[in-house]
GROMACS .gro file of C-alpha atoms in nm:
model
  341
    1UNK     CA    1  -6.460   6.140   3.400
    2UNK     CA    2  -6.127   5.962   3.393
    3UNK     CA    3  -6.072   5.720   3.108
    4UNK     CA    4  -5.890   5.401   3.208
    5UNK     CA    5  -5.557   5.324   3.055
    6UNK     CA    6  -5.584   5.092   2.753
    7UNK     CA    7  -5.519   4.727   2.830
    8UNK     CA    8  -5.331   4.487   2.604
    9UNK     CA    9  -5.557   4.233   2.434
   10UNK     CA   10  -5.576   3.887   2.586
   11UNK     CA   11  -5.365   3.638   2.396
   12UNK     CA   12  -5.502   3.285   2.399
   13UNK     CA   13  -5.240   3.033   2.290
   14UNK     CA   14  -5.296   2.657   2.344
   15UNK     CA   15  -5.055   2.480   2.576
   16UNK     CA   16  -4.795   2.257   2.407
   17UNK     CA   17  -4.886   1.889   2.416
   18UNK     CA   18  -4.689   1.670   2.655
   19UNK     CA   19  -4.821   1.320   2.579
   20UNK     CA   20  -4.728   1.259   2.215
   21UNK     CA   21  -4.663   0.887   2.170
   22UNK     CA   22  -4.570   0.669   1.875
   23UNK     CA   23  -4.587   0.301   1.781
   24UNK     CA   24  -4.523   0.089   1.474
   25UNK     CA   25  -4.815  -0.067   1.289
   26UNK     CA   26  -4.696  -0.283   0.999
   27UNK     CA   27  -4.460  -0.057   0.801
   28UNK     CA   28  -4.603   0.275   0.914
   29UNK     CA   29  -4.628   0.482   1.229
   30UNK     CA   30  -4.930   0.556   1.447
   31UNK     CA   31  -4.909   0.872   1.658
   32UNK     CA   32  -5.145   0.979   1.933
   33UNK     CA   33  -5.167   1.308   2.123
   34UNK     CA   34  -5.433   1.472   2.337
   35UNK     CA   35  -5.619   1.776   2.213
   36UNK     CA   36  -5.524   2.080   2.427
   37UNK     CA   37  -5.794   2.181   2.672
   38UNK     CA   38  -5.615   2.483   2.823
   39UNK     CA   39  -5.426   2.786   2.701
   40UNK     CA   40  -5.092   2.894   2.846
   41UNK     CA   41  -5.273   3.138   3.078
   42UNK     CA   42  -5.497   2.863   3.218
   43UNK     CA   43  -5.810   2.962   3.027
   44UNK     CA   44  -6.007   2.715   2.821
   45UNK     CA   45  -5.857   2.646   2.478
   46UNK     CA   46  -6.142   2.765   2.256
   47UNK     CA   47  -5.939   2.922   1.975
   48UNK     CA   48  -5.754   2.612   1.858
   49UNK     CA   49  -5.723   2.648   1.480
   50UNK     CA   50  -5.466   2.399   1.350
   51UNK     CA   51  -5.210   2.131   1.430
   52UNK     CA   52  -4.883   2.057   1.251
   53UNK     CA   53  -4.702   1.721   1.264
   54UNK     CA   54  -4.323   1.740   1.224
   55UNK     CA   55  -4.088   1.451   1.152
   56UNK     CA   56  -3.711   1.419   1.164
   57UNK     CA   57  -3.556   1.114   0.993
   58UNK     CA   58  -3.208   1.006   1.097
   59UNK     CA   59  -2.985   0.733   0.959
   60UNK     CA   60  -2.981   0.427   1.182
   61UNK     CA   61  -2.613   0.463   1.270
   62UNK     CA   62  -2.670   0.823   1.382
   63UNK     CA   63  -3.001   0.778   1.559
   64UNK     CA   64  -2.990   0.767   1.939
   65UNK     CA   65  -3.323   0.836   2.114
   66UNK     CA   66  -3.139   0.861   2.446
   67UNK     CA   67  -2.987   1.186   2.324
   68UNK     CA   68  -3.270   1.443   2.315
   69UNK     CA   69  -3.257   1.730   2.070
   70UNK     CA   70  -3.332   2.087   2.167
   71UNK     CA   71  -3.636   2.247   2.009
   72UNK     CA   72  -3.403   2.457   1.794
   73UNK     CA   73  -3.210   2.152   1.673
   74UNK     CA   74  -3.529   1.964   1.596
   75UNK     CA   75  -3.695   2.252   1.411
   76UNK     CA   76  -3.387   2.320   1.201
   77UNK     CA   77  -3.386   1.965   1.060
   78UNK     CA   78  -3.746   1.841   1.076
   79UNK     CA   79  -4.000   1.856   0.795
   80UNK     CA   80  -4.371   1.922   0.824
   81UNK     CA   81  -4.550   1.598   0.745
   82UNK     CA   82  -4.908   1.710   0.793
   83UNK     CA   83  -5.105   2.025   0.872
   84UNK     CA   84  -5.458   1.973   1.001
   85UNK     CA   85  -5.702   2.265   1.015
   86UNK     CA   86  -5.971   2.265   1.284
   87UNK     CA   87  -6.235   2.183   1.023
   88UNK     CA   88  -6.069   1.842   0.975
   89UNK     CA   89  -6.010   1.764   1.343
   90UNK     CA   90  -6.311   1.524   1.357
   91UNK     CA   91  -6.135   1.300   1.102
   92UNK     CA   92  -5.853   1.237   1.351
   93UNK     CA   93  -6.012   1.277   1.694
   94UNK     CA   94  -6.147   1.000   1.914
   95UNK     CA   95  -6.243   1.071   2.276
   96UNK     CA   96  -6.030   1.385   2.282
   97UNK     CA   97  -5.719   1.219   2.135
   98UNK     CA   98  -5.574   1.271   1.788
   99UNK     CA   99  -5.470   0.952   1.604
  100UNK     CA  100  -5.250   1.008   1.299
  101UNK     CA  101  -5.096   0.763   1.051
  102UNK     CA  102  -4.758   0.838   0.896
  103UNK     CA  103  -4.690   0.599   0.610
  104UNK     CA  104  -4.317   0.570   0.560
  105UNK     CA  105  -4.294   0.339   0.259
  106UNK     CA  106  -4.217   0.636   0.034
  107UNK     CA  107  -3.936   0.768   0.255
  108UNK     CA  108  -3.575   0.655   0.279
  109UNK     CA  109  -3.588   0.514  -0.075
  110UNK     CA  110  -3.869   0.282   0.027
  111UNK     CA  111  -3.671   0.150   0.325
  112UNK     CA  112  -3.832   0.282   0.643
  113UNK     CA  113  -3.639   0.025   0.846
  114UNK     CA  114  -3.308   0.196   0.765
  115UNK     CA  115  -3.386   0.502   0.976
  116UNK     CA  116  -3.494   0.627   1.314
  117UNK     CA  117  -3.766   0.888   1.345
  118UNK     CA  118  -3.842   1.170   1.587
  119UNK     CA  119  -4.180   1.342   1.594
  120UNK     CA  120  -4.331   1.653   1.753
  121UNK     CA  121  -4.650   1.854   1.706
  122UNK     CA  122  -4.740   2.223   1.715
  123UNK     CA  123  -5.083   2.360   1.803
  124UNK     CA  124  -5.189   2.702   1.670
  125UNK     CA  125  -5.460   2.950   1.767
  126UNK     CA  126  -5.671   3.153   1.526
  127UNK     CA  127  -5.393   3.414   1.501
  128UNK     CA  128  -5.146   3.148   1.387
  129UNK     CA  129  -4.962   3.167   1.720
  130UNK     CA  130  -4.808   2.865   1.893
  131UNK     CA  131  -4.658   2.809   2.237
  132UNK     CA  132  -4.396   2.573   2.097
  133UNK     CA  133  -4.324   2.210   2.037
  134UNK     CA  134  -4.477   1.917   2.215
  135UNK     CA  135  -4.261   1.650   2.369
  136UNK     CA  136  -4.058   1.455   2.114
  137UNK     CA  137  -4.152   1.091   2.045
  138UNK     CA  138  -3.898   0.857   1.885
  139UNK     CA  139  -3.917   0.524   1.707
  140UNK     CA  140  -3.689   0.294   1.511
  141UNK     CA  141  -3.883   0.089   1.260
  142UNK     CA  142  -3.808  -0.283   1.248
  143UNK     CA  143  -3.913  -0.545   0.991
  144UNK     CA  144  -4.191  -0.757   1.140
  145UNK     CA  145  -4.416  -1.032   1.000
  146UNK     CA  146  -4.758  -0.965   0.849
  147UNK     CA  147  -5.077  -1.067   1.023
  148UNK     CA  148  -5.113  -1.443   1.077
  149UNK     CA  149  -5.321  -1.635   0.826
  150UNK     CA  150  -5.553  -1.930   0.869
  151UNK     CA  151  -5.747  -1.797   1.168
  152UNK     CA  152  -6.000  -2.065   1.264
  153UNK     CA  153  -6.233  -2.133   1.555
  154UNK     CA  154  -6.389  -2.431   1.729
  155UNK     CA  155  -6.687  -2.370   1.955
  156UNK     CA  156  -6.708  -2.580   2.269
  157UNK     CA  157  -6.942  -2.559   2.563
  158UNK     CA  158  -6.694  -2.357   2.768
  159UNK     CA  159  -6.475  -2.171   2.517
  160UNK     CA  160  -6.422  -2.050   2.164
  161UNK     CA  161  -6.093  -2.217   2.073
  162UNK     CA  162  -5.902  -2.010   1.818
  163UNK     CA  163  -5.585  -2.096   1.628
  164UNK     CA  164  -5.381  -1.954   1.341
  165UNK     CA  165  -5.073  -2.017   1.129
  166UNK     CA  166  -4.736  -1.882   1.243
  167UNK     CA  167  -4.595  -1.630   0.989
  168UNK     CA  168  -4.284  -1.761   0.812
  169UNK     CA  169  -4.106  -1.433   0.731
  170UNK     CA  170  -4.105  -1.057   0.787
  171UNK     CA  171  -4.270  -0.815   0.546
  172UNK     CA  172  -3.934  -0.737   0.384
  173UNK     CA  173  -3.872  -1.107   0.318
  174UNK     CA  174  -3.612  -1.148   0.591
  175UNK     CA  175  -3.606  -1.454   0.817
  176UNK     CA  176  -3.656  -1.569   1.082
  177UNK     CA  177  -3.987  -1.401   1.145
  178UNK     CA  178  -3.961  -1.154   1.432
  179UNK     CA  179  -4.241  -1.272   1.660
  180UNK     CA  180  -4.270  -1.160   2.022
  181UNK     CA  181  -4.633  -1.268   2.055
  182UNK     CA  182  -4.981  -1.213   1.921
  183UNK     CA  183  -5.281  -0.992   1.998
  184UNK     CA  184  -5.632  -1.129   1.956
  185UNK     CA  185  -5.925  -0.894   1.903
  186UNK     CA  186  -6.296  -0.963   1.944
  187UNK     CA  187  -6.575  -0.738   1.824
  188UNK     CA  188  -6.952  -0.752   1.799
  189UNK     CA  189  -6.933  -0.579   1.461
  190UNK     CA  190  -6.711  -0.612   1.152
  191UNK     CA  191  -6.691  -0.233   1.124
  192UNK     CA  192  -6.366  -0.193   1.315
  193UNK     CA  193  -6.104  -0.357   1.535
  194UNK     CA  194  -6.129  -0.272   1.908
  195UNK     CA  195  -5.859  -0.053   2.060
  196UNK     CA  196  -5.764  -0.322   2.313
  197UNK     CA  197  -5.710  -0.695   2.253
  198UNK     CA  198  -5.879  -0.973   2.446
  199UNK     CA  199  -5.544  -1.073   2.597
  200UNK     CA  200  -5.381  -0.852   2.862
  201UNK     CA  201  -5.027  -0.945   2.751
  202UNK     CA  202  -4.913  -1.071   2.408
  203UNK     CA  203  -4.996  -1.438   2.355
  204UNK     CA  204  -4.695  -1.666   2.326
  205UNK     CA  205  -4.867  -1.947   2.136
  206UNK     CA  206  -5.061  -1.939   1.806
  207UNK     CA  207  -5.391  -2.004   1.978
  208UNK     CA  208  -5.627  -1.882   2.248
  209UNK     CA  209  -5.933  -2.005   2.436
  210UNK     CA  210  -6.191  -1.730   2.475
  211UNK     CA  211  -6.389  -1.827   2.784
  212UNK     CA  212  -6.564  -1.491   2.825
  213UNK     CA  213  -6.802  -1.545   2.533
  214UNK     CA  214  -7.181  -1.578   2.559
  215UNK     CA  215  -7.406  -1.811   2.365
  216UNK     CA  216  -7.647  -1.676   2.101
  217UNK     CA  217  -7.402  -1.405   1.993
  218UNK     CA  218  -7.207  -1.328   1.677
  219UNK     CA  219  -6.842  -1.238   1.728
  220UNK     CA  220  -6.577  -1.116   1.486
  221UNK     CA  221  -6.221  -1.221   1.568
  222UNK     CA  222  -5.893  -1.097   1.422
  223UNK     CA  223  -5.530  -1.146   1.521
  224UNK     CA  224  -5.212  -0.944   1.478
  225UNK     CA  225  -4.843  -1.025   1.519
  226UNK     CA  226  -4.643  -0.842   1.786
  227UNK     CA  227  -4.289  -0.781   1.662
  228UNK     CA  228  -4.134  -0.666   1.987
  229UNK     CA  229  -4.230  -0.613   2.350
  230UNK     CA  230  -4.036  -0.293   2.396
  231UNK     CA  231  -4.203   0.044   2.429
  232UNK     CA  232  -4.333   0.130   2.179
  233UNK     CA  233  -4.464  -0.205   2.058
  234UNK     CA  234  -4.438  -0.298   1.692
  235UNK     CA  235  -4.734  -0.493   1.559
  236UNK     CA  236  -4.878  -0.598   1.228
  237UNK     CA  237  -5.209  -0.497   1.085
  238UNK     CA  238  -5.491  -0.721   1.211
  239UNK     CA  239  -5.595  -1.019   1.003
  240UNK     CA  240  -5.925  -1.041   0.822
  241UNK     CA  241  -6.219  -1.097   1.054
  242UNK     CA  242  -6.337  -1.448   1.136
  243UNK     CA  243  -6.712  -1.458   1.202
  244UNK     CA  244  -6.816  -1.695   1.482
  245UNK     CA  245  -7.178  -1.759   1.577
  246UNK     CA  246  -7.208  -1.911   1.923
  247UNK     CA  247  -7.514  -2.132   1.898
  248UNK     CA  248  -7.564  -2.360   2.196
  249UNK     CA  249  -7.600  -2.713   2.059
  250UNK     CA  250  -7.443  -2.883   2.360
  251UNK     CA  251  -7.661  -3.119   2.565
  252UNK     CA  252  -7.655  -3.076   2.941
  253UNK     CA  253  -7.512  -3.338   3.170
  254UNK     CA  254  -7.775  -3.595   3.273
  255UNK     CA  255  -7.912  -3.614   3.627
  256UNK     CA  256  -7.759  -3.877   3.853
  257UNK     CA  257  -7.878  -4.144   4.099
  258UNK     CA  258  -8.222  -4.169   3.940
  259UNK     CA  259  -8.433  -4.406   4.149
  260UNK     CA  260  -8.796  -4.521   4.156
  261UNK     CA  261  -8.953  -4.628   4.487
  262UNK     CA  262  -9.285  -4.818   4.469
  263UNK     CA  263  -9.520  -4.752   4.761
  264UNK     CA  264  -9.864  -4.901   4.701
  265UNK     CA  265 -10.018  -4.722   4.402
  266UNK     CA  266  -9.751  -4.450   4.397
  267UNK     CA  267  -9.402  -4.444   4.254
  268UNK     CA  268  -9.173  -4.183   4.405
  269UNK     CA  269  -8.902  -4.076   4.160
  270UNK     CA  270  -8.588  -3.911   4.299
  271UNK     CA  271  -8.263  -3.790   4.141
  272UNK     CA  272  -7.958  -3.572   4.188
  273UNK     CA  273  -7.987  -3.261   3.964
  274UNK     CA  274  -7.771  -3.217   3.657
  275UNK     CA  275  -7.453  -3.016   3.729
  276UNK     CA  276  -7.504  -2.810   3.411
  277UNK     CA  277  -7.584  -2.446   3.486
  278UNK     CA  278  -7.834  -2.387   3.204
  279UNK     CA  279  -8.082  -2.665   3.284
  280UNK     CA  280  -8.442  -2.554   3.233
  281UNK     CA  281  -8.597  -2.868   3.381
  282UNK     CA  282  -8.648  -3.242   3.348
  283UNK     CA  283  -8.865  -3.473   3.138
  284UNK     CA  284  -8.970  -3.820   3.258
  285UNK     CA  285  -9.099  -4.104   3.042
  286UNK     CA  286  -9.267  -4.425   3.159
  287UNK     CA  287  -9.287  -4.753   2.972
  288UNK     CA  288  -9.503  -5.046   3.076
  289UNK     CA  289  -9.323  -5.376   3.064
  290UNK     CA  290  -9.414  -5.576   2.755
  291UNK     CA  291  -9.503  -5.269   2.548
  292UNK     CA  292  -9.300  -5.059   2.304
  293UNK     CA  293  -9.450  -4.717   2.370
  294UNK     CA  294  -9.321  -4.458   2.615
  295UNK     CA  295  -9.548  -4.204   2.781
  296UNK     CA  296  -9.424  -3.860   2.880
  297UNK     CA  297  -9.549  -3.801   3.232
  298UNK     CA  298  -9.500  -3.425   3.265
  299UNK     CA  299  -9.626  -3.179   2.999
  300UNK     CA  300  -9.425  -2.901   3.166
  301UNK     CA  301  -9.065  -2.921   3.282
  302UNK     CA  302  -9.011  -3.061   3.631
  303UNK     CA  303  -8.791  -2.816   3.820
  304UNK     CA  304  -8.748  -3.004   4.148
  305UNK     CA  305  -8.554  -3.331   4.189
  306UNK     CA  306  -8.859  -3.545   4.267
  307UNK     CA  307  -9.185  -3.660   4.110
  308UNK     CA  308  -9.479  -3.880   4.213
  309UNK     CA  309  -9.654  -4.109   3.964
  310UNK     CA  310  -9.976  -4.305   4.030
  311UNK     CA  311  -9.958  -4.657   3.887
  312UNK     CA  312 -10.129  -4.997   3.881
  313UNK     CA  313  -9.932  -5.195   4.142
  314UNK     CA  314 -10.000  -5.516   3.949
  315UNK     CA  315  -9.797  -5.394   3.652
  316UNK     CA  316  -9.426  -5.337   3.605
  317UNK     CA  317  -9.284  -5.013   3.469
  318UNK     CA  318  -8.958  -4.864   3.356
  319UNK     CA  319  -8.876  -4.494   3.396
  320UNK     CA  320  -8.625  -4.272   3.219
  321UNK     CA  321  -8.532  -3.909   3.277
  322UNK     CA  322  -8.361  -3.642   3.069
  323UNK     CA  323  -8.231  -3.296   3.156
  324UNK     CA  324  -8.329  -3.020   2.910
  325UNK     CA  325  -8.140  -2.691   2.888
  326UNK     CA  326  -8.264  -2.342   2.803
  327UNK     CA  327  -8.188  -2.400   2.433
  328UNK     CA  328  -8.390  -2.722   2.411
  329UNK     CA  329  -8.089  -2.955   2.412
  330UNK     CA  330  -8.159  -3.284   2.589
  331UNK     CA  331  -7.921  -3.500   2.786
  332UNK     CA  332  -7.888  -3.873   2.733
  333UNK     CA  333  -8.164  -4.063   2.916
  334UNK     CA  334  -8.100  -4.221   3.253
  335UNK     CA  335  -8.296  -4.531   3.361
  336UNK     CA  336  -8.433  -4.559   3.713
  337UNK     CA  337  -8.324  -4.817   3.966
  338UNK     CA  338  -8.644  -4.972   4.106
  339UNK     CA  339  -8.707  -5.028   4.475
  340UNK     CA  340  -9.010  -5.149   4.672
  341UNK     CA  341  -9.118  -5.049   5.019
   0.00000   0.00000   0.00000
């Protein structure tokens, strides 16, 4: 039998990343990059063993992100900031994306704002082989203010009205404070700040009305300062959480045009329903003229805008009606206008 010629072993090397991005958070850098899902030959990347993060610091007067560096130029000058083995990937991964913090306060003699930074990553297989650098991501750190203080909230029937104090200076003490806007975050738990703020674009005023809230919930709000609107954004750390419990204590609007029409031994009561959306029903009281006591006519809520009451036609009565919402809040009473047929 003929023995086949020996074949070279398959080499599985993860593809270089192409979506490395960077942004400033306070005085450090946040990097994000997708975990490779394919090797260079198109097969599934199942032998990923490590990732290296490389950083090149350049003096501000020399730094020009519009001038890209070749891989050789970058590698000859960059330093390895972090090496992450596969066993520690879960500490950095979220939904298939690595998130890495690079704290720069110890670099550049404690002055991270004096330099520009370029980053790249390398992914390695189990044989310590790499297909090369990712794309390069650049950032120039700028001094920005800390998170706003004095976050407070006022609950109204239609919105949670939030406000905060405008920061007076940047974190390095310089003035004026570099403020391009604010981001407001809302969470159902104090365990972490959401990835996306409530606002779609940075807020230009130190306040916001959250109209998408629901009653009977507990929310945790925090706010951060946006230092610039360029890409990448520079933003402060979020403020401490403000806990807001949205209890509905707001009475509904009363019904309108409440009238009582006497027809023999029957009084027909009619009204225009309350415009409030959370009305559970209506309660009607009757008081005989010359007495001090009021009698509730309906043990259960009335849900239609009419009611019939049998009376003694020789006596005079006064009627009042209240709207009651789903939380038990009652409107102010409305007295009936009396008519006779």
